[in-house]
Short mmCIF file of C-alpha atoms in Angstrom, two decimals:
data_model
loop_
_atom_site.label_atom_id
_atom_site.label_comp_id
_atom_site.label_asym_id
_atom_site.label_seq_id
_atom_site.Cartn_x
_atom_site.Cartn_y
_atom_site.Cartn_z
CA UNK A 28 78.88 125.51 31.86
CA UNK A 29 81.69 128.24 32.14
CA UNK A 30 79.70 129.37 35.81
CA UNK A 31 79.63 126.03 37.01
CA UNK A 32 83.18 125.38 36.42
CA UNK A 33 84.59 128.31 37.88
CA UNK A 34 82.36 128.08 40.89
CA UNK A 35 83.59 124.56 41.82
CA UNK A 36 85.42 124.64 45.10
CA UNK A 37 88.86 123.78 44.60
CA UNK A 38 92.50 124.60 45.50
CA UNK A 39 92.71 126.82 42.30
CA UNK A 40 89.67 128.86 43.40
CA UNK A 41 90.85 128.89 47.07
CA UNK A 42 94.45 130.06 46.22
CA UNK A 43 92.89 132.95 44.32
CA UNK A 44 90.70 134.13 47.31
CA UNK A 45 91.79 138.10 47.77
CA UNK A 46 94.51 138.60 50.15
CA UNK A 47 94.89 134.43 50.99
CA UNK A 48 98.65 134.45 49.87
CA UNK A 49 99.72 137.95 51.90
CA UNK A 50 99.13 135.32 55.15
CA UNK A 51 100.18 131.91 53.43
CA UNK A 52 103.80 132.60 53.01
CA UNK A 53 104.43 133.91 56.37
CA UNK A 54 102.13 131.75 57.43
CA UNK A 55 103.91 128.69 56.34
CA UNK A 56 107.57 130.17 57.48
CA UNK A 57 106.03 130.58 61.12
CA UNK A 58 104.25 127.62 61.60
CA UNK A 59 107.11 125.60 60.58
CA UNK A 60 109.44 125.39 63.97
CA UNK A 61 106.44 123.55 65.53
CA UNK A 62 107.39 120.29 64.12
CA UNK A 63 111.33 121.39 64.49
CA UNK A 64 110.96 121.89 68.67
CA UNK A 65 110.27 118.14 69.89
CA UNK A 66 113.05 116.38 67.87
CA UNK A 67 115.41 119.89 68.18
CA UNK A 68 114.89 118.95 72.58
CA UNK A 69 115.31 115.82 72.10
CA UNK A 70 118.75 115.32 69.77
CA UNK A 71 120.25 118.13 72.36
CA UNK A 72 119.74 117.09 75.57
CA UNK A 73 120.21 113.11 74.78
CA UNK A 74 123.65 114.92 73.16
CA UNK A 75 124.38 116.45 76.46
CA UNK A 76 122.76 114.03 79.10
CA UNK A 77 123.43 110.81 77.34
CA UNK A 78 119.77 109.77 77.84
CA UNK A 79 117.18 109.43 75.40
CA UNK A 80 114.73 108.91 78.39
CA UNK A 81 115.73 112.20 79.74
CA UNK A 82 115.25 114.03 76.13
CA UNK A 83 112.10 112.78 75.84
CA UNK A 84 110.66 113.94 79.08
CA UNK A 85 111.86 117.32 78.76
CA UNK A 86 109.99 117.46 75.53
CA UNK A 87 107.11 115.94 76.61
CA UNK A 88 107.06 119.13 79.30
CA UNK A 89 107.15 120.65 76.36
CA UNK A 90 104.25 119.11 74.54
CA UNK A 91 102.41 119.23 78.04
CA UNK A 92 102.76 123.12 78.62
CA UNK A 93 101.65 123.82 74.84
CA UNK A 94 98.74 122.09 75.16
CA UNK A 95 97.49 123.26 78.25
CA UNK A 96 98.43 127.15 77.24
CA UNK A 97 97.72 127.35 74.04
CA UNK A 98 93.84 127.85 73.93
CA UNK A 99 94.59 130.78 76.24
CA UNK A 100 96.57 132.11 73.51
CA UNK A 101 94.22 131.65 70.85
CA UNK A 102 91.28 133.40 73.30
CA UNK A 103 93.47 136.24 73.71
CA UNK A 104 93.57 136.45 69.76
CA UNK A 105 90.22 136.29 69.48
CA UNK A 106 89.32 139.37 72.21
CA UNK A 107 92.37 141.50 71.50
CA UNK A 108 93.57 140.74 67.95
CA UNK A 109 96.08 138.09 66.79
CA UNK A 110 99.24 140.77 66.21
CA UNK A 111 98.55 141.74 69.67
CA UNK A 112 99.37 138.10 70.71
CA UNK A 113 101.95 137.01 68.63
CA UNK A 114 104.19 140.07 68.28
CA UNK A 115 104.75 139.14 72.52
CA UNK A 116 104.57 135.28 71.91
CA UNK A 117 107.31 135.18 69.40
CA UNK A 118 109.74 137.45 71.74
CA UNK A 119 108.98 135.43 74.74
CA UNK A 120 109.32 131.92 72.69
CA UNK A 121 112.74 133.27 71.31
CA UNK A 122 114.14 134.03 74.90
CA UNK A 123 112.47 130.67 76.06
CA UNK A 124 114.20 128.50 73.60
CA UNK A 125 117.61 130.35 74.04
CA UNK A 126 117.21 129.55 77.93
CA UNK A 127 116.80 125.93 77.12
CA UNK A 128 119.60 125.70 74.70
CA UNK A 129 121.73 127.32 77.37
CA UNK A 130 120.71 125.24 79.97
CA UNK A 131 121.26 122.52 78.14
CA UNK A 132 124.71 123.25 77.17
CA UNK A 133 126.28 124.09 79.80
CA UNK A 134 124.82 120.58 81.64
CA UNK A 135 122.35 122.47 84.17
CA UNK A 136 120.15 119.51 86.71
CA UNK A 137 117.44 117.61 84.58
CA UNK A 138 114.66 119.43 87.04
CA UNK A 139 116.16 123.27 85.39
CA UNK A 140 115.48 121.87 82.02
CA UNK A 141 111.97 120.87 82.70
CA UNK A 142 111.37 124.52 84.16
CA UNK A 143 112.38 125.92 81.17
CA UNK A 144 110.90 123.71 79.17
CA UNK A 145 107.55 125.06 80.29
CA UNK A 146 107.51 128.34 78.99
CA UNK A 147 109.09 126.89 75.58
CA UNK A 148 106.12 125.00 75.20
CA UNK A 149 103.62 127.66 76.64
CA UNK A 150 105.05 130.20 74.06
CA UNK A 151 104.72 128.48 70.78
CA UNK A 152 102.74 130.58 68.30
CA UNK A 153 99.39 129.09 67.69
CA UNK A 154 100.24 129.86 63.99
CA UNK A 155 98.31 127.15 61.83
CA UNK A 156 94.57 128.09 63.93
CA UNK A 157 95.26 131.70 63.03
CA UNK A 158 95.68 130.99 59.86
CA UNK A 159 92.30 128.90 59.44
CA UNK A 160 90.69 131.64 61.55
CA UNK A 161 91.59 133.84 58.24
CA UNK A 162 90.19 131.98 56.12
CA UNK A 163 86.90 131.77 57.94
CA UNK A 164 86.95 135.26 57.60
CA UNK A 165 87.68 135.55 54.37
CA UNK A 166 85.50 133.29 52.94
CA UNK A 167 81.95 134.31 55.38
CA UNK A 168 81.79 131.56 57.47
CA UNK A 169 78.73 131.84 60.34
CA UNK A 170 77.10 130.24 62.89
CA UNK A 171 73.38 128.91 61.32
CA UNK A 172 74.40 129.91 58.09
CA UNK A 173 75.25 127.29 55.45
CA UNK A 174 79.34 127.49 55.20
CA UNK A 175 81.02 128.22 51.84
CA UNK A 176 81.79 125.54 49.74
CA UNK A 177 85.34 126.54 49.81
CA UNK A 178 85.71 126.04 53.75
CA UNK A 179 86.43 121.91 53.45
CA UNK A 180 88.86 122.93 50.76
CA UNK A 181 90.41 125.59 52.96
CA UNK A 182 90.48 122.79 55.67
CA UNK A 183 92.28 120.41 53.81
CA UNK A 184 94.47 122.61 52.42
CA UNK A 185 95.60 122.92 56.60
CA UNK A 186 95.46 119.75 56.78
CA UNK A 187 98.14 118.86 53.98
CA UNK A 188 100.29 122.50 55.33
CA UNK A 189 100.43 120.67 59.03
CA UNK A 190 101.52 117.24 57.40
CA UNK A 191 103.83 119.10 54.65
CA UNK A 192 105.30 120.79 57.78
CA UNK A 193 105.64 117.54 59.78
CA UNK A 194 107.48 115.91 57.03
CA UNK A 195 110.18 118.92 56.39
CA UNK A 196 110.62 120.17 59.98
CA UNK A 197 112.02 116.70 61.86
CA UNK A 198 114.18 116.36 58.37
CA UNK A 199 115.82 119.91 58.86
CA UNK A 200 116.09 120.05 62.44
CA UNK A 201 117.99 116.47 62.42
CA UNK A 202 120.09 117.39 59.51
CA UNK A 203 121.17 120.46 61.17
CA UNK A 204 121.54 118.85 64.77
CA UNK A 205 123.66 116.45 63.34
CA UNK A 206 125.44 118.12 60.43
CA UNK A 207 126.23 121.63 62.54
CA UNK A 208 126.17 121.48 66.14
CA UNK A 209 123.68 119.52 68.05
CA UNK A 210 122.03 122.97 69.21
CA UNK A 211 121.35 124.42 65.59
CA UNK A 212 118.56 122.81 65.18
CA UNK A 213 116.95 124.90 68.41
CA UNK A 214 118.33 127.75 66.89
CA UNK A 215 116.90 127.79 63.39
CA UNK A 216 113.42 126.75 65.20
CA UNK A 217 113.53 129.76 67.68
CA UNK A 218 115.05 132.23 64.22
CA UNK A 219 112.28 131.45 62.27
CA UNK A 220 109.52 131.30 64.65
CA UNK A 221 110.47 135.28 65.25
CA UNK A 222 110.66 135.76 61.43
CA UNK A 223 107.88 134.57 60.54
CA UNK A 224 105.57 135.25 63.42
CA UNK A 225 107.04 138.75 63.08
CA UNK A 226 105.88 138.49 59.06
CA UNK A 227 102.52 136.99 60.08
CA UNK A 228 101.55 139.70 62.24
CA UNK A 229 102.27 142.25 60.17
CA UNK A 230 99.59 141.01 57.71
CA UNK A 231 96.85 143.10 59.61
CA UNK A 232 94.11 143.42 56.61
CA UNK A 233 93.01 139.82 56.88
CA UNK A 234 93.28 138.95 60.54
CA UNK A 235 89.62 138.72 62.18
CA UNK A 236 88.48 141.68 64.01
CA UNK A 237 89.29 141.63 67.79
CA UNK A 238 85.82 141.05 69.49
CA UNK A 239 87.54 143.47 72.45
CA UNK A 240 86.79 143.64 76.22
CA UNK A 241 83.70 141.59 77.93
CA UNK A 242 81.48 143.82 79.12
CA UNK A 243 79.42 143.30 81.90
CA UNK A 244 76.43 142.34 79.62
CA UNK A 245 77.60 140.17 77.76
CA UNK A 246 80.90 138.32 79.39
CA UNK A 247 83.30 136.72 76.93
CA UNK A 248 82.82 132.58 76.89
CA UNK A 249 85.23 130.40 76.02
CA UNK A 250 84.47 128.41 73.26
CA UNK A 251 84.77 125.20 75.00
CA UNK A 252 81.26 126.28 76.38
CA UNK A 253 80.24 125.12 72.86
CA UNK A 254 78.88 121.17 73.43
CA UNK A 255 80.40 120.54 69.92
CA UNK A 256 83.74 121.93 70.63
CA UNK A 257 84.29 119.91 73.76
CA UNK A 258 83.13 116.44 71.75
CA UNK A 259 85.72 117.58 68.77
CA UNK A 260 88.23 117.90 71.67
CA UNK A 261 87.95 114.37 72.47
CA UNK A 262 87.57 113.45 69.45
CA UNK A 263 91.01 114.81 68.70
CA UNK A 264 92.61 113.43 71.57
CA UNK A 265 91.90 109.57 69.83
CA UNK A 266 93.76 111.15 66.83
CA UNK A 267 96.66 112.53 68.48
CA UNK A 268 97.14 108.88 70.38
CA UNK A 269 97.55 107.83 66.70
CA UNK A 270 100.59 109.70 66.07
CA UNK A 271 102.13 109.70 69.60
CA UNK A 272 101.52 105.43 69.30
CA UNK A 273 102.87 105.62 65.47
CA UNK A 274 106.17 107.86 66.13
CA UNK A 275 107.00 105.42 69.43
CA UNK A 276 106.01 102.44 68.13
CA UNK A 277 107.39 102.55 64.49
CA UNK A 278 110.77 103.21 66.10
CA UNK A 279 110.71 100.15 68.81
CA UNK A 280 109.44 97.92 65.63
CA UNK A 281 112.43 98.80 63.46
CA UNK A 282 114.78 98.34 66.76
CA UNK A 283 112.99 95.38 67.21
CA UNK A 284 113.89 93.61 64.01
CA UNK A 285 117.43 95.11 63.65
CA UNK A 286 116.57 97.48 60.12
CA UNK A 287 116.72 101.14 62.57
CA UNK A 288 117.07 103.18 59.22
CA UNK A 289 113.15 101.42 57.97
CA UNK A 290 111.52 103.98 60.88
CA UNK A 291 112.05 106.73 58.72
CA UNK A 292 109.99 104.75 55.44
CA UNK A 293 107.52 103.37 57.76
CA UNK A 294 106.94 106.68 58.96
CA UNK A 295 107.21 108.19 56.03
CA UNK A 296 104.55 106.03 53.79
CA UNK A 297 102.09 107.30 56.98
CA UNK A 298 102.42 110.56 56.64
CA UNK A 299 102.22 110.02 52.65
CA UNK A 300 98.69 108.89 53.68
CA UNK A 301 97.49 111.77 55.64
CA UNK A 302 99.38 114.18 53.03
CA UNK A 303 97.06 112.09 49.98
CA UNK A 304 94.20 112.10 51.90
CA UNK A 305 94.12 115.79 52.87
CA UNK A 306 94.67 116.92 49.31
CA UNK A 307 92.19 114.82 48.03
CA UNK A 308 89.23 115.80 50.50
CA UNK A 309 90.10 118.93 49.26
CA UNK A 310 89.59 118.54 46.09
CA UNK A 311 85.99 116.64 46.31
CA UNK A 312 82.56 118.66 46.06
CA UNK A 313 80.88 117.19 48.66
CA UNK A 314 77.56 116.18 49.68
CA UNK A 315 77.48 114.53 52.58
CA UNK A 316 77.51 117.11 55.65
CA UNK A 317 80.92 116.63 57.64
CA UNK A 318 79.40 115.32 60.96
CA UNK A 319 78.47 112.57 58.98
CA UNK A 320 82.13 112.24 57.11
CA UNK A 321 83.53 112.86 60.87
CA UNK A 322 81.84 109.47 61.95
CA UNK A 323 82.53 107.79 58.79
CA UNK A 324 85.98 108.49 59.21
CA UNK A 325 86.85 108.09 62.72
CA UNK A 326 85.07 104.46 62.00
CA UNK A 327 87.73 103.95 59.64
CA UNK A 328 90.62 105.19 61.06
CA UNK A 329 89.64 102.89 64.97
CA UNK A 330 89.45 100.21 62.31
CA UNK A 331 92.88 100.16 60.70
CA UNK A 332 94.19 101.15 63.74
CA UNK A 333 92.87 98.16 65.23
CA UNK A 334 95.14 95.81 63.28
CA UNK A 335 98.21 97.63 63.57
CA UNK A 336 99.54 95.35 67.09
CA UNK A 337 98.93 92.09 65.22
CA UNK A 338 101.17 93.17 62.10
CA UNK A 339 104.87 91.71 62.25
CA UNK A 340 106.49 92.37 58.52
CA UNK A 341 107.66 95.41 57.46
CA UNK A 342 105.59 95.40 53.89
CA UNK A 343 102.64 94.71 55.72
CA UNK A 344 103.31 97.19 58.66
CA UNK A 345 103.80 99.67 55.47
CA UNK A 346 100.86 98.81 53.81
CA UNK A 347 98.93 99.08 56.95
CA UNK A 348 99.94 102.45 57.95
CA UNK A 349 99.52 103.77 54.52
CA UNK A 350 95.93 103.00 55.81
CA UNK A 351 95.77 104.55 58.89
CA UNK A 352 97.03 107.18 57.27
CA UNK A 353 94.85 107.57 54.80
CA UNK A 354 91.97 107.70 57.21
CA UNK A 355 93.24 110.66 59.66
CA UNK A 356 93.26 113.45 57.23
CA UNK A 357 89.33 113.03 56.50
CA UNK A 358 88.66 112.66 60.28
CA UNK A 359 91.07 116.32 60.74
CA UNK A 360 89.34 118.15 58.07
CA UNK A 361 85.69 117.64 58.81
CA UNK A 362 86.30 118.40 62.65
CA UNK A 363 87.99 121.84 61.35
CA UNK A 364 84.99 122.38 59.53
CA UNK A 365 82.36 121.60 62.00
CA UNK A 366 84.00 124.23 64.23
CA UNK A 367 83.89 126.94 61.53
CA UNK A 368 79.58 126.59 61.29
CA UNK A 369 79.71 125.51 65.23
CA UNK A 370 81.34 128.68 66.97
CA UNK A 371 81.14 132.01 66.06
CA UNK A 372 84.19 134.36 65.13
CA UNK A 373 84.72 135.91 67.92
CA UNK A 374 85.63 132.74 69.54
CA UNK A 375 86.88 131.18 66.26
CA UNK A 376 90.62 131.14 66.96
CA UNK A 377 90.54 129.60 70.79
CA UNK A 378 88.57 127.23 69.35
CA UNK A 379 90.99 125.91 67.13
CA UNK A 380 94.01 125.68 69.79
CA UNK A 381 91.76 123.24 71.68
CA UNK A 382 91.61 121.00 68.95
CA UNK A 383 95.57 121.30 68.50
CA UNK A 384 96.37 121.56 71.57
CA UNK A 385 94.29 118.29 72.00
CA UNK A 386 95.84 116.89 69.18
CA UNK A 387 99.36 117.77 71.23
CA UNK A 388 98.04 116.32 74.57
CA UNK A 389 96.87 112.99 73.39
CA UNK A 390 100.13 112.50 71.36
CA UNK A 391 102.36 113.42 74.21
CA UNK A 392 100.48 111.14 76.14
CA UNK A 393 101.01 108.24 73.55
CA UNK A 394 104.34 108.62 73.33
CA UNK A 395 104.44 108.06 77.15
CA UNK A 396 102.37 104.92 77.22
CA UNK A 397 103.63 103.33 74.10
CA UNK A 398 107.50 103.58 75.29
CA UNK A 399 106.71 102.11 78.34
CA UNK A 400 104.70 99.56 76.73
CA UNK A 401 107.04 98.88 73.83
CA UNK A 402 110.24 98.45 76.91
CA UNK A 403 108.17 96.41 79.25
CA UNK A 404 106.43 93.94 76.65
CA UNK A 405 108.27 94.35 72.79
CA UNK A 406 106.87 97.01 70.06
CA UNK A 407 103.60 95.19 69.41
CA UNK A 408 102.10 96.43 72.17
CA UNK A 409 103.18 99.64 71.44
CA UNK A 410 100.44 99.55 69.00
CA UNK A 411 97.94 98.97 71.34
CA UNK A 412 97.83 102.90 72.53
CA UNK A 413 96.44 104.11 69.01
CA UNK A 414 93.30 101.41 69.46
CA UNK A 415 92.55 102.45 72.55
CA UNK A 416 92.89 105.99 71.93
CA UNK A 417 90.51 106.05 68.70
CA UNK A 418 88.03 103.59 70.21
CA UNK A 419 87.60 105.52 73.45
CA UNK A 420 87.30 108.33 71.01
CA UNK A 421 84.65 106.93 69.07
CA UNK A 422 82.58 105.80 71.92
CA UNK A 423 82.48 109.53 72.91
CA UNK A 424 81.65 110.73 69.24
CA UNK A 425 79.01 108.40 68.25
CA UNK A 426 77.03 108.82 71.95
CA UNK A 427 77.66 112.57 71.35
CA UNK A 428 76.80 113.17 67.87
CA UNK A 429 73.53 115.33 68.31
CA UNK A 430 75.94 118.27 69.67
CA UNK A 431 77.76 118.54 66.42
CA UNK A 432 74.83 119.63 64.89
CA UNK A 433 74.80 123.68 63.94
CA UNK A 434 71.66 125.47 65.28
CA UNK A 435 69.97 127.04 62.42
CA UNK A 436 68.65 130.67 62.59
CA UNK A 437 64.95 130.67 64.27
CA UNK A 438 65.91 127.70 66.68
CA UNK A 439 65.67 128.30 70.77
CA UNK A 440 68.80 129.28 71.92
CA UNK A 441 70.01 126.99 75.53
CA UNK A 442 73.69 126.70 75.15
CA UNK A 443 76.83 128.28 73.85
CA UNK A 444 78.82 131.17 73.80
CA UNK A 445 77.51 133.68 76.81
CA UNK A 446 75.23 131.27 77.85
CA UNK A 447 72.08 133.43 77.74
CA UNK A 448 68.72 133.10 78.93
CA UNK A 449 66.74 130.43 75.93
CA UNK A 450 65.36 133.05 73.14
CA UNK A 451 63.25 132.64 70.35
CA UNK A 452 64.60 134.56 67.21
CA UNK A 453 62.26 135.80 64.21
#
């Protein structure tokens, strides 16, 4: 009985996996300005342009550029080591942001801010995939090989550290925007993305070997070459739509019906979702392979989000979103794990990025399509976006399915990383 209770995956066990908290802590510090940099753009240059329509383009940029560069970053990490990335990511990000601020400040054209709002986004660390990369090393994940019981805990446990971070981040970078000077809160984002990137990296014993240079026999592949990875992907996108659609949308409702200071509870009880959701996926044994809770959850979560546009009181708007909520954080977790028995390590950590930086892209999109639709026809159809982002989604997942299936040893070989000739393996 003793055996069987210590070997049940849970957060206990997982915290006391050797060497897990010499990258948590730093881990945590560093990944912590990415929630900080959207709202830190936007409460500085609507301070210094006047325009809320102007601060939200530059950090869209923003958005934009991350998600485009960051699965470069995270195949760099993967061939030449993650220090070797982020030591030069964190610098660059440092001198990006302070070239923004400065910008800003001294009222330079809108067109100079969206230059430098490139890099900004371009440089952010791609902390939080790093981090899960560790712990598929750590705890033996493979390719064909059954994955540790303690990887879906590992994921969720990311899962409630990205929401955790979403909740504090916005909170600090507001109070200090608005308390201190309406650039601090650019400042304390850049500060402690060099701090604790600069921690991070240091942390060398439990950062996945570097697979090193291609060689001419066998090229390096990125792993969107993996069918699975590219249906995740989309499958992301759908989710990101959700919180691009939520953060707009929630804030045109509350304009809407005069009570501006209910965004932050509406928003709030959401993210309590996803935060109660991830902790207790975490904390399940399951049974059911996570393709299958993939589907079952994005069903879900196109479901509730489907009602969200018809909803005009705030209880029931609450209510509602606790839902949606409630349904992202399974969906999350069980795509993180598919890619950990999908793609092998050498590709592990670019794999990752494109799922967050697809997360980015569909919620910078969102936020684009939901503010125009929340000016041109009232915050209802604001709500719209997150439907048709999931549903679009689930189309693709559900026609798609078969890919997300690991190949098990002994299976003919077609597709995937290095796209070799088809081999049959004793």
């Amino acid at each position: 009985m003793a055996s069987t209770v210590s070997d049940r995956p849970g957060y206990g066990q997982l915290l006391r996996t050797p060497g897990a908290w010499t990258f948590l802590l730093p881990g945590f510090a560093a990944r912590q300005p990415f929630a900080m940099l959207t709202i830190g753009i936007v409460l500085l240059v609507q301070h210094t342009t006047g325009s809320y329509g102007s601060a939200g383009a530059v950090a869209a940029v923003s958005g934009v550029s991350m998600a485009l560069f960051a699965p470069q970053s995270g195949r760099l990490a993967d061939r030449f080591g993650q220090r070797a990335v982020l030591v030069p990511g964190v610098l660059v990000h440092g001198a990006a942001v302070g070239t923004l601020t400065a910008l800003a400040l001294a009222d330079a054209p809108l067109w100079a801010l969206f230059l430098a709002a490139v890099p900004t986004g371009a440089s952010i660390p791609q902390v939080g995939p790093m981090v899960r990369a560790r712990w598929a090393t750590l705890l033996g994940a493979a390719p064909g090989r059954p994955a540790s019981p303690l990887m879906s805990t590992a994921a969720a446990f990311e899962s409630v550290t990205d929401e955790f971070t979403f909740v504090i981040g916005p909170v600090l970078a507001t109070a200090l925007c608005t308390g201190v000077h309406p650039a601090a809160g650019l400042v304390a984002e850049a500060a402690l993305t060099l701090l604790g990137g600069v921690l991070f990296a240091a942390q060398r014993s439990t950062q996945p070997a570097p697979n090193g240079a291609a060689t001419a026999s066998e090229p390096h592949r990125s792993a969107l070459t993996v069918p699975g990875v590219r249906v995740l992907a989309i499958t992301f996108l759908g989710i990101g739509s959700v919180f691009g659609g939520m953060q707009v949308s929630l804030t045109a409702f509350s304009e809407e019906i005069g009570r501006p200071g209910v965004n932050g509870l509406l928003y709030g009880v959401f993210a309590a979702g996803n935060m109660l959701a991830g902790i207790a996926c975490g904390a399940v044994a399951w049974k059911i392979s996570p393709r299958r809770r993939l589907v079952v959850g994005y069903v879900a979560l196109t479901l509730t989000a489907s009602g969200l546009w018809a909803v005009h009181s705030v209880p029931l708007l609450a209510g509602l979103g606790l839902l949606v909520g409630l349904c992202i954080a399974p969906a999350l977790i069980s795509g993180y794990t598919l890619v950990e028995a999908l793609v092998p390590a050498s590709a592990r950590t670019e794999a990752f990025t494109w799922l967050t930086g697809a997360v980015a892209l569909g919620q910078a999109a969102a936020v684009t399509v939901a503010g125009q639709l929340a000016d041109a026809h009232g915050a209802s159809t604001g709500f719209v976006v997150p439907l048709a982002g999931t549903a679009l989604a689930l189309v693709t997942l559900l026609a798609l399915r078969s890919r997300l299936t690991p190949r098990a040893p002994g299976r003919t070989v077609a597709r995937g990383i290095g796209h070799r000739e088809p081999v049959t393996v004793d």
